[in-house]
CSV table of C-alpha atoms (C1' of nucleotides) in Angstrom, one decimal:
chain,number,residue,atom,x,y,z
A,1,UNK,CA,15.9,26.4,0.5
A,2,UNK,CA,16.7,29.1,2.4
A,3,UNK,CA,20.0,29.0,4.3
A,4,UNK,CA,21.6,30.4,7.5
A,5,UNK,CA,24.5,30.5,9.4
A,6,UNK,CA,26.1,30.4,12.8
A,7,UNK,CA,29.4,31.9,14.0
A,8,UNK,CA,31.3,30.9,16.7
A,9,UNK,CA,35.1,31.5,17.6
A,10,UNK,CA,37.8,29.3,16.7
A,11,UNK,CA,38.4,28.7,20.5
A,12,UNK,CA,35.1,27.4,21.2
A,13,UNK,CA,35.1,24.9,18.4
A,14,UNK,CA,37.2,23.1,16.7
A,15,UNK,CA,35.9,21.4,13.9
A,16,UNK,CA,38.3,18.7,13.5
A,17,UNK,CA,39.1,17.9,17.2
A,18,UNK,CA,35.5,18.3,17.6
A,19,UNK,CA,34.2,15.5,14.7
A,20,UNK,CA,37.7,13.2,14.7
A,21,UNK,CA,37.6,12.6,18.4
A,22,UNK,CA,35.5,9.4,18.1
A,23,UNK,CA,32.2,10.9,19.1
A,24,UNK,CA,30.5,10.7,15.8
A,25,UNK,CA,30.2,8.6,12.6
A,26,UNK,CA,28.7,10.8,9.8
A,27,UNK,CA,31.2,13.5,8.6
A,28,UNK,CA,33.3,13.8,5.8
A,29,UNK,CA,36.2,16.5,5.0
A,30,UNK,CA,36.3,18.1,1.4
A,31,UNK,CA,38.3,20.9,0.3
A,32,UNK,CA,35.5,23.5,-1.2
A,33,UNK,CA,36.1,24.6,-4.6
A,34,UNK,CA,38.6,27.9,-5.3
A,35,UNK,CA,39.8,28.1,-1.6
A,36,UNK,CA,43.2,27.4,-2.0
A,37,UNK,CA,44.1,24.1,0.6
A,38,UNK,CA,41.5,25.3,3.2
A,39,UNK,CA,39.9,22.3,4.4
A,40,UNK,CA,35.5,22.5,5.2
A,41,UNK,CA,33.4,19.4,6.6
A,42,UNK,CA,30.1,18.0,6.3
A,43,UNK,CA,28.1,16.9,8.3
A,44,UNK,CA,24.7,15.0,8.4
A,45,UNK,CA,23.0,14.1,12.1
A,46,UNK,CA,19.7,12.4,12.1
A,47,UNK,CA,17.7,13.9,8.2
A,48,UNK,CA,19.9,17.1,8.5
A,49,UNK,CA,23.0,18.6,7.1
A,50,UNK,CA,25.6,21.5,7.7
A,51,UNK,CA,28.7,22.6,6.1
A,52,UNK,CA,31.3,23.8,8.2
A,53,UNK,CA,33.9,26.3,7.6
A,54,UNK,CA,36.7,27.8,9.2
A,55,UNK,CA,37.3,31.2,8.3
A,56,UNK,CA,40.2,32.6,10.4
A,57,UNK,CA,39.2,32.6,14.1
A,58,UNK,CA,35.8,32.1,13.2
A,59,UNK,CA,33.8,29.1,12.5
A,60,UNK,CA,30.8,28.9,10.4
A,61,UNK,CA,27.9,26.4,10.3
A,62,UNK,CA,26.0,26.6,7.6
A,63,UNK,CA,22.5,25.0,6.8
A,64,UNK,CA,19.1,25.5,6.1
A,65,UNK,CA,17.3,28.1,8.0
A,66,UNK,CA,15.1,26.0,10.0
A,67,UNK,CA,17.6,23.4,11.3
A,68,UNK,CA,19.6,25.8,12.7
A,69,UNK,CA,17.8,25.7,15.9
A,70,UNK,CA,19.0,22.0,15.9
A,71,UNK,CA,22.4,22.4,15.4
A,72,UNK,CA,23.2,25.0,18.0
A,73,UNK,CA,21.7,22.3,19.9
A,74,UNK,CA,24.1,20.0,18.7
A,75,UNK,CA,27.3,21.8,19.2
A,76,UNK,CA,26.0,22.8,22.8
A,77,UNK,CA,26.5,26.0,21.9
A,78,UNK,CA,25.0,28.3,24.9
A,79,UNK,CA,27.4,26.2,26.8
A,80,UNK,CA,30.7,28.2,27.3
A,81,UNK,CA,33.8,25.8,27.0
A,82,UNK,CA,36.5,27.7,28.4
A,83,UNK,CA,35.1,27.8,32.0
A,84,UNK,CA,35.0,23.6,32.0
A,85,UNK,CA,38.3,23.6,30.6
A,86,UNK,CA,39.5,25.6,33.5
A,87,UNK,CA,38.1,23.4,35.6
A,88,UNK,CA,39.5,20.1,34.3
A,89,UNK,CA,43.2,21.6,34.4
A,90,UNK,CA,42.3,22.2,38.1
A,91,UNK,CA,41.2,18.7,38.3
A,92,UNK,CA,44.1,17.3,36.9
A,93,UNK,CA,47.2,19.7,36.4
A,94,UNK,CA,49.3,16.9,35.3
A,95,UNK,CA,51.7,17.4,32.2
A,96,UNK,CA,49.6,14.6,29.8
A,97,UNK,CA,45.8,16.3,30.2
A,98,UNK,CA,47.5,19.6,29.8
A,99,UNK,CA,49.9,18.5,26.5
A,100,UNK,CA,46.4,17.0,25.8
A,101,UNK,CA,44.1,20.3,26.4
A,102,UNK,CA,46.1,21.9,24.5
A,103,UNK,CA,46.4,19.9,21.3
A,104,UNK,CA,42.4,19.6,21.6
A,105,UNK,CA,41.5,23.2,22.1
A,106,UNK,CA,38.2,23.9,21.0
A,107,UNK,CA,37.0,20.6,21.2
A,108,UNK,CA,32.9,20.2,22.0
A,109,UNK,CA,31.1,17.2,22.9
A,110,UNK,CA,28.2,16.8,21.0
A,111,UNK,CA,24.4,16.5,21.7
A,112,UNK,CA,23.3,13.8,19.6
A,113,UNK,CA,20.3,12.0,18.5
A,114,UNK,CA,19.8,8.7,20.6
A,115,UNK,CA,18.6,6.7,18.3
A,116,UNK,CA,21.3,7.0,15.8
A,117,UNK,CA,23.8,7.0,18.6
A,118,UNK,CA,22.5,3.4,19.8
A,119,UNK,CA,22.8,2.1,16.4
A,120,UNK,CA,26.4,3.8,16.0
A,121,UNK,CA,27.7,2.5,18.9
A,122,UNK,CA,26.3,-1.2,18.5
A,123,UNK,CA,28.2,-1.0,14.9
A,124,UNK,CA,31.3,0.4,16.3
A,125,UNK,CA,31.9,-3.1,18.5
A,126,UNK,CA,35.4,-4.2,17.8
A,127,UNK,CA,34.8,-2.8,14.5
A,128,UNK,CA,37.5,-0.4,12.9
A,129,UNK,CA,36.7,3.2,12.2
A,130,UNK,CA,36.1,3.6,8.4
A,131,UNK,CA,34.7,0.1,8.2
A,132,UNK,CA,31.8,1.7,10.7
A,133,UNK,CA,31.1,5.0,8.3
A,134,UNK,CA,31.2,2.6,5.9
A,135,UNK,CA,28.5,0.6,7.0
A,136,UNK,CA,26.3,3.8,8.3
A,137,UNK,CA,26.6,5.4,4.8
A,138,UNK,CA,25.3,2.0,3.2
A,139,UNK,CA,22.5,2.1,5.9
A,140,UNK,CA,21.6,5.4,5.4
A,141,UNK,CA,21.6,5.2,1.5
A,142,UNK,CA,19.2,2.0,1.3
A,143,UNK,CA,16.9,2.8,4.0
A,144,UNK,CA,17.2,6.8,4.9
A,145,UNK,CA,15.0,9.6,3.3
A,146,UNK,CA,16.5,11.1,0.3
A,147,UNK,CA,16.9,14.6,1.5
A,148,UNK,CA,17.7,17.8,-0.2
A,149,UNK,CA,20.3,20.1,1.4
A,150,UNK,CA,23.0,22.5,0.6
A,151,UNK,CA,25.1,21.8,-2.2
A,152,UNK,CA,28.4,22.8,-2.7
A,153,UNK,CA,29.5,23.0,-6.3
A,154,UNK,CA,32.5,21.3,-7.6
A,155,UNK,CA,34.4,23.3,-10.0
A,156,UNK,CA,38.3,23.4,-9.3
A,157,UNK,CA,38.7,20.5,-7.1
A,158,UNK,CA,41.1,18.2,-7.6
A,159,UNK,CA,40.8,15.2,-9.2
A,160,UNK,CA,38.9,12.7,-7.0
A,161,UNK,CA,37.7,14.7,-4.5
A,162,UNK,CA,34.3,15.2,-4.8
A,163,UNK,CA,31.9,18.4,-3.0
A,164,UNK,CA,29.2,17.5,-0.9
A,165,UNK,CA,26.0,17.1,-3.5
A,166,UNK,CA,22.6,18.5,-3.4
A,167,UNK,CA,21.1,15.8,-2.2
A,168,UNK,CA,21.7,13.4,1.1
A,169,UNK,CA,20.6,10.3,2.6
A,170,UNK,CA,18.2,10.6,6.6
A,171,UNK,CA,19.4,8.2,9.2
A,172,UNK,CA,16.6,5.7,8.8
A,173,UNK,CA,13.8,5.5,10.9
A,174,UNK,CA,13.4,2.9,13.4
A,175,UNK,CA,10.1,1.6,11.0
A,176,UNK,CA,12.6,1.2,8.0
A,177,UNK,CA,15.1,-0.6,9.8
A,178,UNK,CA,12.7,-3.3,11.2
A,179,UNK,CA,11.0,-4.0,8.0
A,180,UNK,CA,14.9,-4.9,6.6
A,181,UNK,CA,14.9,-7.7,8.0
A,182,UNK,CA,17.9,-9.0,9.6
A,183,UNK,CA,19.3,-10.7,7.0
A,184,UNK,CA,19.5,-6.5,5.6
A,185,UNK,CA,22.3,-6.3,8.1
A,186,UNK,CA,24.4,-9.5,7.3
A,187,UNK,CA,24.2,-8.5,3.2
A,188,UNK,CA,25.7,-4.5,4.8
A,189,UNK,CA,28.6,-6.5,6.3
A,190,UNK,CA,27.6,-6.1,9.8
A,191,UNK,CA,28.5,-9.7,10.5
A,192,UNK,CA,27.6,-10.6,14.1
A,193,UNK,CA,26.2,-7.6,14.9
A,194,UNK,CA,23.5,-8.2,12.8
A,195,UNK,CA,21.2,-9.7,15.0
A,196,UNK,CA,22.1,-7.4,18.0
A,197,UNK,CA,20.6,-4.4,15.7
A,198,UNK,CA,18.0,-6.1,14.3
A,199,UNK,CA,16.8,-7.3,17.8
A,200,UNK,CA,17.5,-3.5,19.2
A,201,UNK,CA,15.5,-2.0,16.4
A,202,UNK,CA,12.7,-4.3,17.3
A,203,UNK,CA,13.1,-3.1,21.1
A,204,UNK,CA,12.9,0.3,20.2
A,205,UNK,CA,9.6,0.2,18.1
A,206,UNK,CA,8.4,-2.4,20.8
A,207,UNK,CA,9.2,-1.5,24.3
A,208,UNK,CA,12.0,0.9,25.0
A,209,UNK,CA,11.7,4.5,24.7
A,210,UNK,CA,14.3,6.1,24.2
A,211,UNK,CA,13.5,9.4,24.8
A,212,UNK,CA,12.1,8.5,28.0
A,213,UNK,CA,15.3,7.3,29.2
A,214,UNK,CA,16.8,11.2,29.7
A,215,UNK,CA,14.6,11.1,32.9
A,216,UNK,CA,15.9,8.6,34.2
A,217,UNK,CA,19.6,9.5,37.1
A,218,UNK,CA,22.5,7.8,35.3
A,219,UNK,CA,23.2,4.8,36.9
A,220,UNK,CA,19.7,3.6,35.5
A,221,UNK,CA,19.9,5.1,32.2
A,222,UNK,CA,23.5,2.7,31.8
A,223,UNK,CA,21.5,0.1,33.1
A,224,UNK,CA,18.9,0.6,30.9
A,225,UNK,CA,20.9,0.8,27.7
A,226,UNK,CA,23.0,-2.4,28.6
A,227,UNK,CA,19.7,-4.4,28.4
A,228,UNK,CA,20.2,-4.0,24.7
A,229,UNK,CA,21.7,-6.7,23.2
A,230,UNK,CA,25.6,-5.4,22.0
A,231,UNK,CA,25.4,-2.8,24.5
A,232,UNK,CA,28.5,-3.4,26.7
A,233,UNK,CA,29.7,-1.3,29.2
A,234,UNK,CA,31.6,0.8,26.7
A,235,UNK,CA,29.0,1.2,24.4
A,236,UNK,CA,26.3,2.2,27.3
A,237,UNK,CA,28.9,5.5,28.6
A,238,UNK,CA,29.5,6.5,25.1
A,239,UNK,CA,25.9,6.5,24.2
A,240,UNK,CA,25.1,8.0,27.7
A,241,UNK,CA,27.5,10.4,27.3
A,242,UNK,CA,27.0,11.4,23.1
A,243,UNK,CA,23.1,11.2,23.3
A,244,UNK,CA,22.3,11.4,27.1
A,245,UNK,CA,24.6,14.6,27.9
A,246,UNK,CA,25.5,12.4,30.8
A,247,UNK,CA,29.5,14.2,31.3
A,248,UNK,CA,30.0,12.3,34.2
A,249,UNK,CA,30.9,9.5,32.6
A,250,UNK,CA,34.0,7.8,31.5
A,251,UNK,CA,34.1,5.2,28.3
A,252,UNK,CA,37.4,3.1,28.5
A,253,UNK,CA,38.4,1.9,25.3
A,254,UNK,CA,41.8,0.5,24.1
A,255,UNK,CA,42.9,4.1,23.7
A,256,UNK,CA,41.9,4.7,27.5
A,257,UNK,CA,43.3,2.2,28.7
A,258,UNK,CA,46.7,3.2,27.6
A,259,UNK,CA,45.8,6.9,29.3
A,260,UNK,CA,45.4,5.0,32.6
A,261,UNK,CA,48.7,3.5,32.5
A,262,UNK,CA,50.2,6.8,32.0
A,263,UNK,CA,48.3,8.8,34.3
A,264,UNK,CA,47.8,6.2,37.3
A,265,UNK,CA,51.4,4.1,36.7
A,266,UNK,CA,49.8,1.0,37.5
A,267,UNK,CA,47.5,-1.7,36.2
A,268,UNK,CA,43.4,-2.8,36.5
A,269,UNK,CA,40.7,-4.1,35.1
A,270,UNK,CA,38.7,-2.1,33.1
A,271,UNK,CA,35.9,-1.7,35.6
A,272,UNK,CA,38.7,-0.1,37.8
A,273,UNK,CA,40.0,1.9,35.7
A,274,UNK,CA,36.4,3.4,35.0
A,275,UNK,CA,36.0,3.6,38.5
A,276,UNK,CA,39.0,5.8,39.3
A,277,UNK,CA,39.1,8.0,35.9
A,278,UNK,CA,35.4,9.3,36.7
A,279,UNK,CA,36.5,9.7,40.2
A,280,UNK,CA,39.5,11.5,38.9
A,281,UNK,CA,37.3,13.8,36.7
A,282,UNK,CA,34.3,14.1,38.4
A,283,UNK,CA,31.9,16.3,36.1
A,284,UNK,CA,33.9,16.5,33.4
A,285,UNK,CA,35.4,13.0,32.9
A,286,UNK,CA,33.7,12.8,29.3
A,287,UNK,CA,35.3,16.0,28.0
A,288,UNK,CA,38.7,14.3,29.4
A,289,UNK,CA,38.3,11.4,28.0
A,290,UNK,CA,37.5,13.2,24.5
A,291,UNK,CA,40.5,15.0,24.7
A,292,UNK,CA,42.9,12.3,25.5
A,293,UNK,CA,41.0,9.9,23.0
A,294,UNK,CA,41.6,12.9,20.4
A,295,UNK,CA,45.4,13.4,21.6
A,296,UNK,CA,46.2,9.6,21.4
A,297,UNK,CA,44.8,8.6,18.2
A,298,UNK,CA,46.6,11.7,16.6
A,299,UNK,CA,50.2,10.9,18.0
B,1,DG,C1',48.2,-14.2,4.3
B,2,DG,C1',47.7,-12.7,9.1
B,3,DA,C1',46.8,-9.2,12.4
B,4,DC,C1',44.0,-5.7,13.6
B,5,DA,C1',39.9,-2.8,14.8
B,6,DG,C1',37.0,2.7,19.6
B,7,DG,C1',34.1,-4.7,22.5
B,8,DT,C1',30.7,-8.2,23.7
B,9,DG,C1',28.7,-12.5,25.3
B,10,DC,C1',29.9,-16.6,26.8
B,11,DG,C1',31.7,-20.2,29.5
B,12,DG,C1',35.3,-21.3,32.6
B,13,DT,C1',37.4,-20.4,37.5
C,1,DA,C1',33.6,-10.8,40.3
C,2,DC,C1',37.3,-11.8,37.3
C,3,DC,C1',39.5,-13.8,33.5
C,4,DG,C1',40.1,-16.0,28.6
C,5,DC,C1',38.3,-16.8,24.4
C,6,DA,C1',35.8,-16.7,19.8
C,7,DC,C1',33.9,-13.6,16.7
C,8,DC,C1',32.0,-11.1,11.0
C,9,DT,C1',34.6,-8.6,7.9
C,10,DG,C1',37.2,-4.9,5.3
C,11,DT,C1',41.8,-2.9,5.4
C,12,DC,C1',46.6,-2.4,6.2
DNA sequence: GGACAGGTGCGGT
DNA sequence: ACCGCACCTGTC
């Protein structure tokens, strides 16, 4: 297969801040063979895959020539960054967002397929990070399309550390998912959640579209996406905000609510707090609460 | 072993 | 509306 690539400046994206801020499940790290402790990533979003390197300032996405189109989708890349940063710091000039911008420079947020999202997010309930991946690689592996993509070699790497293959596993199709079977989702350690996906999968084929929901003004699309079984208030912004481009919007999560405490010096319930972090951030709330999810987690 | 995880639905006030 | 609680399960 033919490959291409896309450059963009370090300062625009950050791979790592961009992929480890909690916005996405299906990356991995790996140190490409005979480049001496200079860390790449993969990453596979809906049936497609790209490598990314950083070379210097410059980053490089690699993949086949026809999904390029899709990923500079994904990265939001005719988007410039730096103006929104600007804008946030003006928002909120306060010592934590700016320690915070700083430590997540050239973080993105990404555009993301809604289906894989929903099922993402309805996994991620009180759920632990690599138990999640865990879970969507097993998905992916028993019920996605083998694909073929870039490989990557293997020579020199250390021990144990294995180079993405030639070959990778689609995000299944909502057809897949529903012939599974419920029980499917209790034998990939879903527990509970099991029937929450099985029952959204069912929705999806059955009577929600989900791409008709971009037309719909926020406050409906949330309302929409709550409908779904597992789909708390949490889950609804990030999917909104990961899959619907919907910045406005705030997801408070146990990291978030420690970034309240800090920033407001008081206490709420978690509606509140929603409520005056999105006022707080207006447009931009979702980038701010990428970075601070990013800069807490880290510390 | 027990606590914990990027919450949610449920049943109490 | 606003709590408080139980909850599958792998991992530390």
């Amino acid at each position: 297969m033919p490959s291409g690539e896309l450059c963009v400046p370090k300062n625009e994206l950050d791979i790592s801040a961009t992929l480890e801020c909690g916005q996405v499940f299906r990356f991995r790290r790996f140190y490409p063979a005979g480049v001496e402790a200079q860390p790449a990533w993969e990453l596979i979003s809906s049936g497609m895959r790209c490598l990314l390197f950083e070379d210097g300032a410059i980053v490089r996405i690699r993949a086949g020539k026809e999904d390029l189109p899709y990923f500079k989708n994904y990265f939001d890349l005719e988007r410039p960054y730096a103006p929104l940063i600007r804008k946030l710091r003006r928002l909120e000039p306060g010592p934590l967002l700016k320690k915070a911008l700083s430590f997540a420079r050239g973080l993105r947020l990404l555009r993301q397929d809604k289906f894989e999202t929903l099922i993402g997010f309805i996994i991620s309930t009180n759920n632990n990070i690599s138990r999640i991946r865990g879970i969507i690689e097993r998905l992916c592996a028993a019920l996605g399309e083998r694909r073929e993509g870039l490989g990557e070699g293997g020579a020199g790497r250390p021990a144990g550390e294995k180079g993405p293959q030639g070959s990778f596993f689609a995000f299944p199709p909502a057809e897949a998912m529903a012939r599974a079977g419920e029980n499917f989702y209790r034998n990939l350690g879903c527990g509970y959640r099991s029937p929450w996906l099985f029952k959204a999968v069912k929705k999806v084929l059955e009577t929600v579209n989900l791409e008709a929901l971009a037309e719909l003004p926020t406050e409906d699309l949330i309302r929409a996406l709550r409908e779904f079984e597992g789909v708390g208030p949490k889950a609804a912004d990030c999917i909104a905000l990961f899959a619907y481009g919907r910045h406005e919007l705030f997801p408070v999560d146990t990291w978030m609510k420690k970034a309240y405490r800090d920033l407001f010096q008081d206490e709420a319930p978690e509606k509140t707090m929603r409520k005056r972090l999105m006022e707080r951030f207006g447009p931009y709330s979702g980038l701010a609460q990428q970075v601070l999810f990013y800069y807490y987690r880290s510390a």
